[in-house]
Coordinates of C-alpha atoms and ligand atoms in Angstrom, one line a residue:
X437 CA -24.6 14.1 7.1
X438 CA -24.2 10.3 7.4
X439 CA -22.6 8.4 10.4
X440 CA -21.0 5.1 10.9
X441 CA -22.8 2.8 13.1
X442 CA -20.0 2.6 15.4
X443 CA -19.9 6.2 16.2
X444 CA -23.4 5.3 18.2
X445 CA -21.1 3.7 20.9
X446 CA -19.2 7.1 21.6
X447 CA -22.3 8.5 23.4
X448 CA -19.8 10.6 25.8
X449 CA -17.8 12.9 23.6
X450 CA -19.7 15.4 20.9
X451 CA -16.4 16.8 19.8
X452 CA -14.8 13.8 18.6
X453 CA -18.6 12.0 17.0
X454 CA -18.6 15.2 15.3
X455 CA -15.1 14.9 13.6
X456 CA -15.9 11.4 13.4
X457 CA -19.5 12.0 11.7
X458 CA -17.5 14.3 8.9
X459 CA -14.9 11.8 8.2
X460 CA -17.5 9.3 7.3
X461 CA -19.2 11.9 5.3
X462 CA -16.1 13.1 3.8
X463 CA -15.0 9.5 2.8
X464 CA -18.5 8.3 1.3
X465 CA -19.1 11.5 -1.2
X466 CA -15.8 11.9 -2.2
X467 CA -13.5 9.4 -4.2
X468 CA -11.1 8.0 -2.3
X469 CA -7.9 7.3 -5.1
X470 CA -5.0 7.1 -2.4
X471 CA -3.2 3.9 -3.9
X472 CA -2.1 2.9 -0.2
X473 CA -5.6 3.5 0.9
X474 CA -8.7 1.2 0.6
X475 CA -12.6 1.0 2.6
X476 CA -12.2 -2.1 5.4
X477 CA -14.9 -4.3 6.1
X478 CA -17.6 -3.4 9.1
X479 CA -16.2 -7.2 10.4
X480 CA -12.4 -5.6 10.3
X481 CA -13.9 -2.3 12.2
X482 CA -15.6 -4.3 14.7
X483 CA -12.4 -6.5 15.0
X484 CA -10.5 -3.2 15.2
X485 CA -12.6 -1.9 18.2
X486 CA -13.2 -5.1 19.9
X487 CA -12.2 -5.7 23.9
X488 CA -9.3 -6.8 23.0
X489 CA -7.7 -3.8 23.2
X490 CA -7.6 -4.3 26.6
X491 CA -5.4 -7.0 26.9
X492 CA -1.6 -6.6 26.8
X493 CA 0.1 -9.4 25.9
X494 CA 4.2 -8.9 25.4
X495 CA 5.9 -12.0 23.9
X496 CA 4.3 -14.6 21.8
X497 CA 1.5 -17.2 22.0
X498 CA 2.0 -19.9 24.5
X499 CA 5.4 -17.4 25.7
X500 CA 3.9 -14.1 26.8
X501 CA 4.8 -12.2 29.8
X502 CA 1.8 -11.3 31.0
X503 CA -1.6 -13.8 32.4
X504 CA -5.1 -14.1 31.0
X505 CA -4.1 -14.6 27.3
X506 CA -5.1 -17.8 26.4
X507 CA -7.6 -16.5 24.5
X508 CA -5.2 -13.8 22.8
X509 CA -3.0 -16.5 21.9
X510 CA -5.3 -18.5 20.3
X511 CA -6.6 -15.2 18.0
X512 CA -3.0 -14.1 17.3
X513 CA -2.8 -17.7 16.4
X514 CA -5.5 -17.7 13.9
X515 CA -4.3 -14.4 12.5
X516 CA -0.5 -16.2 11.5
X517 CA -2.3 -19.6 10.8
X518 CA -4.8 -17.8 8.3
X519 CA -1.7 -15.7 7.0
X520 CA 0.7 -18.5 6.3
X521 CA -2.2 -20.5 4.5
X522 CA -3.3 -17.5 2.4
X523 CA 0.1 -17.3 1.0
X524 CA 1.9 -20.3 1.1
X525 CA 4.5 -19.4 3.8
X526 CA 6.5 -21.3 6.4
X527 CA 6.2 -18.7 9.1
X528 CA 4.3 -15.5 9.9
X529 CA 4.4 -12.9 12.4
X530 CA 1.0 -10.7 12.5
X531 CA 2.6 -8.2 15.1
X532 CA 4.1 -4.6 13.2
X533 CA 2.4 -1.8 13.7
X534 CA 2.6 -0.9 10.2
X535 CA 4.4 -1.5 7.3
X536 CA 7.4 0.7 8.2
X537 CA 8.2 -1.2 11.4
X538 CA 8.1 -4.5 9.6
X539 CA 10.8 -3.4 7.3
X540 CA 13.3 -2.2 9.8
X541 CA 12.6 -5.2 12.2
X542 CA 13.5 -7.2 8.9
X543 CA 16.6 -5.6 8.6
X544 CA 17.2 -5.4 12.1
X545 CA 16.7 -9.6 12.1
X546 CA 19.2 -10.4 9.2
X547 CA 21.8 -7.5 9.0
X548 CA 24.5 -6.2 11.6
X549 CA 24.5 -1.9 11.4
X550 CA 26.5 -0.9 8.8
X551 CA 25.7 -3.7 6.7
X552 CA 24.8 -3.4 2.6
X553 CA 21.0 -3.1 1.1
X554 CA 20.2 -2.6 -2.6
X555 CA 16.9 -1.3 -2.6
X556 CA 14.4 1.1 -4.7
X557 CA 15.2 4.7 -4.6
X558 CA 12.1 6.7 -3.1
X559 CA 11.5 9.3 -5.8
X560 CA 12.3 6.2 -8.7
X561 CA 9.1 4.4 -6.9
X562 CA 10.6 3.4 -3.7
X563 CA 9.6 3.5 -0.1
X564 CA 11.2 6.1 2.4
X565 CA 12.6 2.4 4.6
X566 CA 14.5 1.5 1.3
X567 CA 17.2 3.8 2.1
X568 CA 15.8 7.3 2.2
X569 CA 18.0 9.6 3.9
X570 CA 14.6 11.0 5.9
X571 CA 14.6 7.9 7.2
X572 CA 16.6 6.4 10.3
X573 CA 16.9 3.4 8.2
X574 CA 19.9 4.9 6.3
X575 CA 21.7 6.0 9.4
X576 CA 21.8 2.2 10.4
X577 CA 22.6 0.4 7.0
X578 CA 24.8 1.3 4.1
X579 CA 22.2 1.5 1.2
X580 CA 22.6 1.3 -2.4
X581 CA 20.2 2.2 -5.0
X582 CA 18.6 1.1 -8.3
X583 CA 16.0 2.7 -10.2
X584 CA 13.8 2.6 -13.3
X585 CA 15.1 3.1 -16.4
X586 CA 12.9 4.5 -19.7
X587 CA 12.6 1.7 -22.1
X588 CA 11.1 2.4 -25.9
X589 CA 11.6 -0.9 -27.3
X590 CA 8.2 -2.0 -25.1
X591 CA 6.2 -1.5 -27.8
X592 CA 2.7 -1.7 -26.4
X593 CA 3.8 1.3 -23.7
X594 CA 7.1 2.6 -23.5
X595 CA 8.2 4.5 -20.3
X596 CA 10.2 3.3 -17.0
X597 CA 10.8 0.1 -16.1
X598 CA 13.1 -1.4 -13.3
X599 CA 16.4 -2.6 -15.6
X600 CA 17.6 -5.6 -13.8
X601 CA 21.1 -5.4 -16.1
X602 CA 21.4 -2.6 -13.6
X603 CA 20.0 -4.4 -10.3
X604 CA 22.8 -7.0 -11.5
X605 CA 25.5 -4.7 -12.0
X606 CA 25.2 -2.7 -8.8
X607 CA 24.4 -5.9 -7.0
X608 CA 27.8 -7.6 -8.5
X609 CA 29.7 -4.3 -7.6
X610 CA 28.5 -3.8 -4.1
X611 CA 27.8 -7.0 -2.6
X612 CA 24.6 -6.0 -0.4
X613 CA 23.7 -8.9 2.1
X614 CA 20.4 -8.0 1.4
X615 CA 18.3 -7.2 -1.5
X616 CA 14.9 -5.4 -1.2
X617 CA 12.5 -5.9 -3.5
X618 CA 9.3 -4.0 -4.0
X619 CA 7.8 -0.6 -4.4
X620 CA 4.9 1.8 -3.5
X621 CA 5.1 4.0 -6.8
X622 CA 5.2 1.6 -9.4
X623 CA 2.6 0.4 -11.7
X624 CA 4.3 -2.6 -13.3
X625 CA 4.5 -6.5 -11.8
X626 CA 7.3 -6.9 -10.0
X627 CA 8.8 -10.7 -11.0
X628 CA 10.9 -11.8 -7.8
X629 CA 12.6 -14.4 -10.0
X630 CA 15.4 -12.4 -11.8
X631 CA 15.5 -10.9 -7.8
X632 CA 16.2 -14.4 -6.3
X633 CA 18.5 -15.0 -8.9
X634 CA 20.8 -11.8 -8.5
X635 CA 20.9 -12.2 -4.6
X636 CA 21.8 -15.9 -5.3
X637 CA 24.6 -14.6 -7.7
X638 CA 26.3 -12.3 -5.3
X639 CA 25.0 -14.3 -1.9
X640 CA 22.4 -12.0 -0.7
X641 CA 19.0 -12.5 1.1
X642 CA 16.0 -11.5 -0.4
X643 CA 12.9 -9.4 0.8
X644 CA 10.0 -8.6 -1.1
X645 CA 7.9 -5.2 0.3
X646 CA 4.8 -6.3 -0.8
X647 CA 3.0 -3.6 1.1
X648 CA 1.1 -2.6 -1.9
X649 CA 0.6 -5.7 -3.9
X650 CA -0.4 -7.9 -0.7
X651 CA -4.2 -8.4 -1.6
X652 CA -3.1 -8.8 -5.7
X653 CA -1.0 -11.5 -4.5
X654 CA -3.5 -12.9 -2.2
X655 CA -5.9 -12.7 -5.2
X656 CA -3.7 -14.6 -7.7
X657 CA -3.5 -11.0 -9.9
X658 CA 0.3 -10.9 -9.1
X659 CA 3.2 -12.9 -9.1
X660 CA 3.8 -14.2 -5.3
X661 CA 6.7 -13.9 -4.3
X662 CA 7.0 -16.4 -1.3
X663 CA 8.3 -18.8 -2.9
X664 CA 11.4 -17.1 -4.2
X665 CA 12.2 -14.6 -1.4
X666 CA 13.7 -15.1 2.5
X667 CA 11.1 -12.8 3.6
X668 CA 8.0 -10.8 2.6
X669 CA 6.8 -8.1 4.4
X670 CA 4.0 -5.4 4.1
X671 CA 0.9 -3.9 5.0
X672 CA -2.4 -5.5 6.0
X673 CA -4.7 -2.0 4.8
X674 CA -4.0 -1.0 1.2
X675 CA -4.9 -3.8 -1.7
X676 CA -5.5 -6.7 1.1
X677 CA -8.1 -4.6 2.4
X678 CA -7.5 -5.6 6.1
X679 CA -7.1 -3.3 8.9
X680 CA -4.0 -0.8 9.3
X681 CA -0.9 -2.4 10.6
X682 CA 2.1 -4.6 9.0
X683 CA 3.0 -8.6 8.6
X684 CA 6.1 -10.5 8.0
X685 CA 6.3 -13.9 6.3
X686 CA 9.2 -15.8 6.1
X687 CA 11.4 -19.3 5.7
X688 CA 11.5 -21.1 9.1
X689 CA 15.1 -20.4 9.5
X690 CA 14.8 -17.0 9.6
X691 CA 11.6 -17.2 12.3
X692 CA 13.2 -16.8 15.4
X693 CA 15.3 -13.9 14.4
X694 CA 12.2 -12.4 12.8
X695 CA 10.4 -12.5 15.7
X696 CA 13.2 -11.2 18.4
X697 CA 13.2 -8.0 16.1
X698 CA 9.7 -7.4 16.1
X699 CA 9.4 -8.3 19.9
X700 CA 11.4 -7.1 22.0
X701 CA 13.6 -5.7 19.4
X702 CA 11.1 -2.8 18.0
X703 CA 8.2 -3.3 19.9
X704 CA 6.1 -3.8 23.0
X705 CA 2.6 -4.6 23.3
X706 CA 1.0 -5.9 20.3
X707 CA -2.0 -4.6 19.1
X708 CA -4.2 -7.8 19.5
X709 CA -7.6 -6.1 18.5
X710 CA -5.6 -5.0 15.3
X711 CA -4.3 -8.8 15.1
X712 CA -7.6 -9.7 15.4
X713 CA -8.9 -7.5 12.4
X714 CA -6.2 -9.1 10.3
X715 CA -7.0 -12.2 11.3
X716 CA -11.0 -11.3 9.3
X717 CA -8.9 -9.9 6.8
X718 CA -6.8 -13.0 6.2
X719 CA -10.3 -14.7 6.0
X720 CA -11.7 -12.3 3.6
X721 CA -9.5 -12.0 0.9
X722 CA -9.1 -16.3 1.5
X723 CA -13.0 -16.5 -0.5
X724 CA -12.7 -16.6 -3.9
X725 CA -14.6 -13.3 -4.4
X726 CA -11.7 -12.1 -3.6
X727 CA -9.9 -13.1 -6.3
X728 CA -12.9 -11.6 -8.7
X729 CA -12.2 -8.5 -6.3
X730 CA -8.3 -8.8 -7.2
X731 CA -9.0 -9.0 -10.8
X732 CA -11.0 -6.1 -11.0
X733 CA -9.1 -3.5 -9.2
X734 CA -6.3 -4.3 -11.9
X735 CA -9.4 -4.3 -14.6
X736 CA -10.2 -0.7 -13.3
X737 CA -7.0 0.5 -13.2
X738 CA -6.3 -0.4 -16.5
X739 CA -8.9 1.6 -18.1
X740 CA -8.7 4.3 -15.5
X741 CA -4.6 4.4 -16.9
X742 CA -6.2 4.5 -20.4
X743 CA -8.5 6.7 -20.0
X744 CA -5.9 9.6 -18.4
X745 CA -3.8 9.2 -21.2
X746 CA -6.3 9.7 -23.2
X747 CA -7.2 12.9 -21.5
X748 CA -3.2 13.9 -22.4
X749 CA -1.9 12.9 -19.3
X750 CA 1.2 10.9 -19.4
X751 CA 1.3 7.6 -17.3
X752 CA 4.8 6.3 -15.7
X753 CA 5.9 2.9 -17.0
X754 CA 3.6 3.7 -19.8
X755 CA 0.2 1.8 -18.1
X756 CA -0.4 -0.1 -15.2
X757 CA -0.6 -4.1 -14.5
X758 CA -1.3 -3.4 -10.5
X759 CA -4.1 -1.3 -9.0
X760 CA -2.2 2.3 -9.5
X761 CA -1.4 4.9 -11.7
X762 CA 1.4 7.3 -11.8
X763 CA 1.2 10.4 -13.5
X764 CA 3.3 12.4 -14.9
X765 CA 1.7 15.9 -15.2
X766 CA 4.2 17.6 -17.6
X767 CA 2.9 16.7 -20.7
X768 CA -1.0 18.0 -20.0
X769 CA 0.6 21.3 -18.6
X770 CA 3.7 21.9 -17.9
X771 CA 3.0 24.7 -15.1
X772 CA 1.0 22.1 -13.1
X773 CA 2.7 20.7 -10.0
X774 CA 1.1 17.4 -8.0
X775 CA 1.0 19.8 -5.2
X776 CA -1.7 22.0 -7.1
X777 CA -3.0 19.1 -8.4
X778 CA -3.5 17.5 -5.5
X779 CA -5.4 20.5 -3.6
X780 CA -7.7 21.3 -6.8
X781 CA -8.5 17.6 -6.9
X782 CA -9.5 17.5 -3.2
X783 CA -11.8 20.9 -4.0
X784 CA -13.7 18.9 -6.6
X785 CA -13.6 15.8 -4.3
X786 CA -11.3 13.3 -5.8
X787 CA -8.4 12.4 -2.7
X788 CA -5.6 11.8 -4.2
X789 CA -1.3 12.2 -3.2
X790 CA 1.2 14.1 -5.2
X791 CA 4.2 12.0 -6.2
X792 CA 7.6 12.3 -7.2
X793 CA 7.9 10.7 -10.7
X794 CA 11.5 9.3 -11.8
X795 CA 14.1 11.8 -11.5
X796 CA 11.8 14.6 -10.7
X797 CA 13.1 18.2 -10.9
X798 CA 10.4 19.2 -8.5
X799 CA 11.0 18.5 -5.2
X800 CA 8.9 16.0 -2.6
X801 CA 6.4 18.3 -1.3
X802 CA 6.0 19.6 -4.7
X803 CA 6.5 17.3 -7.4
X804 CA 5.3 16.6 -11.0
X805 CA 3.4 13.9 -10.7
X806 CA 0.2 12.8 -8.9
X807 CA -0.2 8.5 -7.9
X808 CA -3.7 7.3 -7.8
X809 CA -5.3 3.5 -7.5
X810 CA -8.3 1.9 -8.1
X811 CA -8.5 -0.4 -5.0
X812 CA -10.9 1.8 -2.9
X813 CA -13.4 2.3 -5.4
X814 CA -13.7 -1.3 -6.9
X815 CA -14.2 -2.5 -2.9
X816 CA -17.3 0.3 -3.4
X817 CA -18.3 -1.8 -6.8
X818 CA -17.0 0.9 -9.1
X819 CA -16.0 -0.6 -12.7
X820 CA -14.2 0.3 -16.1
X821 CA -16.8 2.4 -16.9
X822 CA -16.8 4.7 -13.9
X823 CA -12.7 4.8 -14.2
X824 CA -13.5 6.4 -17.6
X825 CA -15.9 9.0 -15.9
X826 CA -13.5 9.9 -13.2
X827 CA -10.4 10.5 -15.6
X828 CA -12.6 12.6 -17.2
X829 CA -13.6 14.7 -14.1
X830 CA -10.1 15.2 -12.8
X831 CA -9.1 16.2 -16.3
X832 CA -11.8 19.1 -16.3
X833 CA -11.0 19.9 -12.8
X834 CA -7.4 20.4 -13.6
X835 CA -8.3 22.2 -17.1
X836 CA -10.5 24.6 -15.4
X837 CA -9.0 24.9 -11.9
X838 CA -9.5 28.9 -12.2
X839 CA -12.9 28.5 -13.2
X840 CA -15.3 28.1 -9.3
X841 CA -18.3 26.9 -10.9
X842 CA -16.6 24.2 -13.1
X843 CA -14.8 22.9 -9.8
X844 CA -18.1 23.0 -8.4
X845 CA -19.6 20.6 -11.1
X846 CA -17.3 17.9 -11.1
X847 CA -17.5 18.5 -7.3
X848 CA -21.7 17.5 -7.9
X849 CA -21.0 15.1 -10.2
X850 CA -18.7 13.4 -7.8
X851 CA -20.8 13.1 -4.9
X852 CA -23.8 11.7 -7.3
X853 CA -21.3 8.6 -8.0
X854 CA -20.2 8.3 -4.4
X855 CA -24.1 8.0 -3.3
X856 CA -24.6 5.5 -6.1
X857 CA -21.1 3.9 -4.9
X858 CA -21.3 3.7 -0.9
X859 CA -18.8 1.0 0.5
X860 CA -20.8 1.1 3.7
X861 CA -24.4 1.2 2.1
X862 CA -25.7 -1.7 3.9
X863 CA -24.0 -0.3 6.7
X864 CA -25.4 3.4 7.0
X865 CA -27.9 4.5 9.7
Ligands
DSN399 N1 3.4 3.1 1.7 C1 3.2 4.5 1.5 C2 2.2 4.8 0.4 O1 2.3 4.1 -0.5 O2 1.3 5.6 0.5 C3 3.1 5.2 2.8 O3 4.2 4.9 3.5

């Protein structure tokens, strides 16, 4: 068993060095095809656990409520400097704790309670802060939903797509004051123009989640949406490869507000080490191998989409133009759930999350579809050619999930590629 070299630092605890020495052996031989997920950089680990952590530092730079952080302001203001450059913005805040806090602080800045959101339903490729009634976000705001609907006059891949006729429609009959824009379970590019154009029709403000699509963006492989929306918010860990936690970009009249609802409005303390780590990340994915980086997680997720339908699976939105893949398992066997899926994946060791596909009849911890993404493995140099390997696997692991020694095998065959394919193989003790 492997270890990170940071675990060498933890010299007081064998329980936790232990769990700690079987995650890093559990993420380095088996593939790791979360979509949200993605291997950061030893520089964002080291950010990530850096002596910053120490420091608390309420407020903002050059207003915090606390002494001793002139030298936190000056990293939180590389992180927003680095951040607005990277994506063309007016204003940045580097301060959410993840992804989830960003978007309610978002709607805490521009709406009153009660107020009107048209936003992606969760199980048509949504996110639970778009309105799911799991989430406190729905008790607060009055949402409205649109969907996908299935298109067959796309000729080169028919399947879902979102119909902005009915974003239009809905828009026009509800009149939200904001319009949320975005998703975590679609594969197709979102275009904010025809979204900047309905929220200009009916008055609305416009955020784009671009919690998945950050580092495509970033890497010129998707459309940005700065330009067109009031604000942008998402995660710093999944496609822009940084370290977990959230960012909000917006127009300079919307800055103050922004940042009264992050702090104090949903937060204390930032998480400066965390700041710090983005503030590498905003760096990393500024160097144009990024971009080549960008380019090939779409590359590899194109083939890998290819490659499953191939294997008789049926892909959502009929392929991909991001870095993730939605199946839809009915068609390679009907009795197969993503739940089952899911758990005979992770015996053979592909990681990967069950999914509600567009009006699923299968419920959320059950499902019909599993979501998978190619970001991980191209930051461990996979390419096309591996994609075509792993579709493979998982489509014998699935085949034969009765069959032990056949689960075994792909399980072998699995860990040969991870060896060949270590993210942290200049890194390993
Ligand atoms: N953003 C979700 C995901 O896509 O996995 C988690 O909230």
């Amino acid at each position: 068993m492997g270890s990170s070299p940071f675990d060498a630092w933890i010299t007081n605890d064998e329980e936790l060095k232990s769990l700690l020495a079987r995650e890093w052996d559990r993420q380095t031989t088996t593939l790791q095809l979360i979509a949200s997920e993605n291997f950061a950089s030893p520089a964002v680990m080291a950010a990530t656990g850096s002596i910053l952590t120490n420091k608390y530092a309420e407020g903002y730079p050059g207003r915090r409520y606390y002494g001793g952080n002139q030298i936190v302001d000056e990293v939180e203001d590389l992180a927003r400097r680095r951040l607005t450059m990277l994506f063309g913005a007016e204003h940045a805040n580097v301060q959410p704790h993840s992804g989830a806090n960003a978007n309610v602080a978002v709607y805490q800045a521009l709406l009153d309670p009660g107020d009107t959101i048209l936003a992606m339903r969760l199980d048509q490729g949504g996110h639970l802060t778009h309105g799911s009634p799991a989430s406190i976000t729905s008790k607060f705001w009055n949402f409205v939903s649109y969907g996908v609907t299935p298109r067959s006059d796309v000729t080169e891949h028919p399947g879902e797509f979102i119909d902005f006729e009915n974003v239009r429609d809905l828009a026009v009959r509800h009149r939200p004051k904001l319009i949320v824009a975005g998703a975590t379970a679609y594969s197709q590019l979102i275009d904010p123009q025809p979204f900047r154009e309905i929220a200009d029709e009916v008055g609305a403000l416009l955020m784009f989640d671009s919690a998945h699509v950050a580092g495509l963006i970033a890497g010129g492989v998707h459309p940005n949406p700065v330009p067109f929306a009031d604000v942008v918010a998402f995660t710093t860990h999944k496609t822009l490869r940084g370290p977990r936690g959230g960012a909000i970009l917006c127009r300079e009249q919307h800055a103050k507000k922004i940042d009264m609802a992050v702090f104090p409005g949903q937060q204390g303390g930032p998480l400066e080490h965390s700041i710090a780590a983005k503030a590498v990340a905003f760096n990393e994915a500024s160097q144009p191998a990024f971009s080549q980086y960008a380019r090939q997680i779409v590359n590899n997720a194109q083939a890998f989409a290819k490659a499953l339908a191939a294997e008789g699976f049926r892909i959502v939105s009929g392929g991909t133009e991001n870095h993730m893949v939605v199946l839809d398992l009915r068609d390679f066997d009907a009795e197969l759930t993503g739940k089952v899926a899911q758990e005979v994946l992770d015996l053979a060791g592909i990681t990967t999350n069950r999914n509600q596909i567009p009006d699923d009849p299968r419920s959320p911890f059950v499902t019909s579809g599993l979501r998978v993404g190619s970001a991980a493995q191209t930051t461990a140099g996979m390419k096309e050619e591996q994609f075509v390997d792993i579709a493979q696997l998982m489509s014998r692991a699935l085949r034969q999930r009765d069959d032990e020694s056949a689960i075994k095998d792909v399980r072998s065959r699995v860990a040969t590629m991870c060896d060949q394919f270590n993210p942290y193989r200049n890194f390993t003790k």
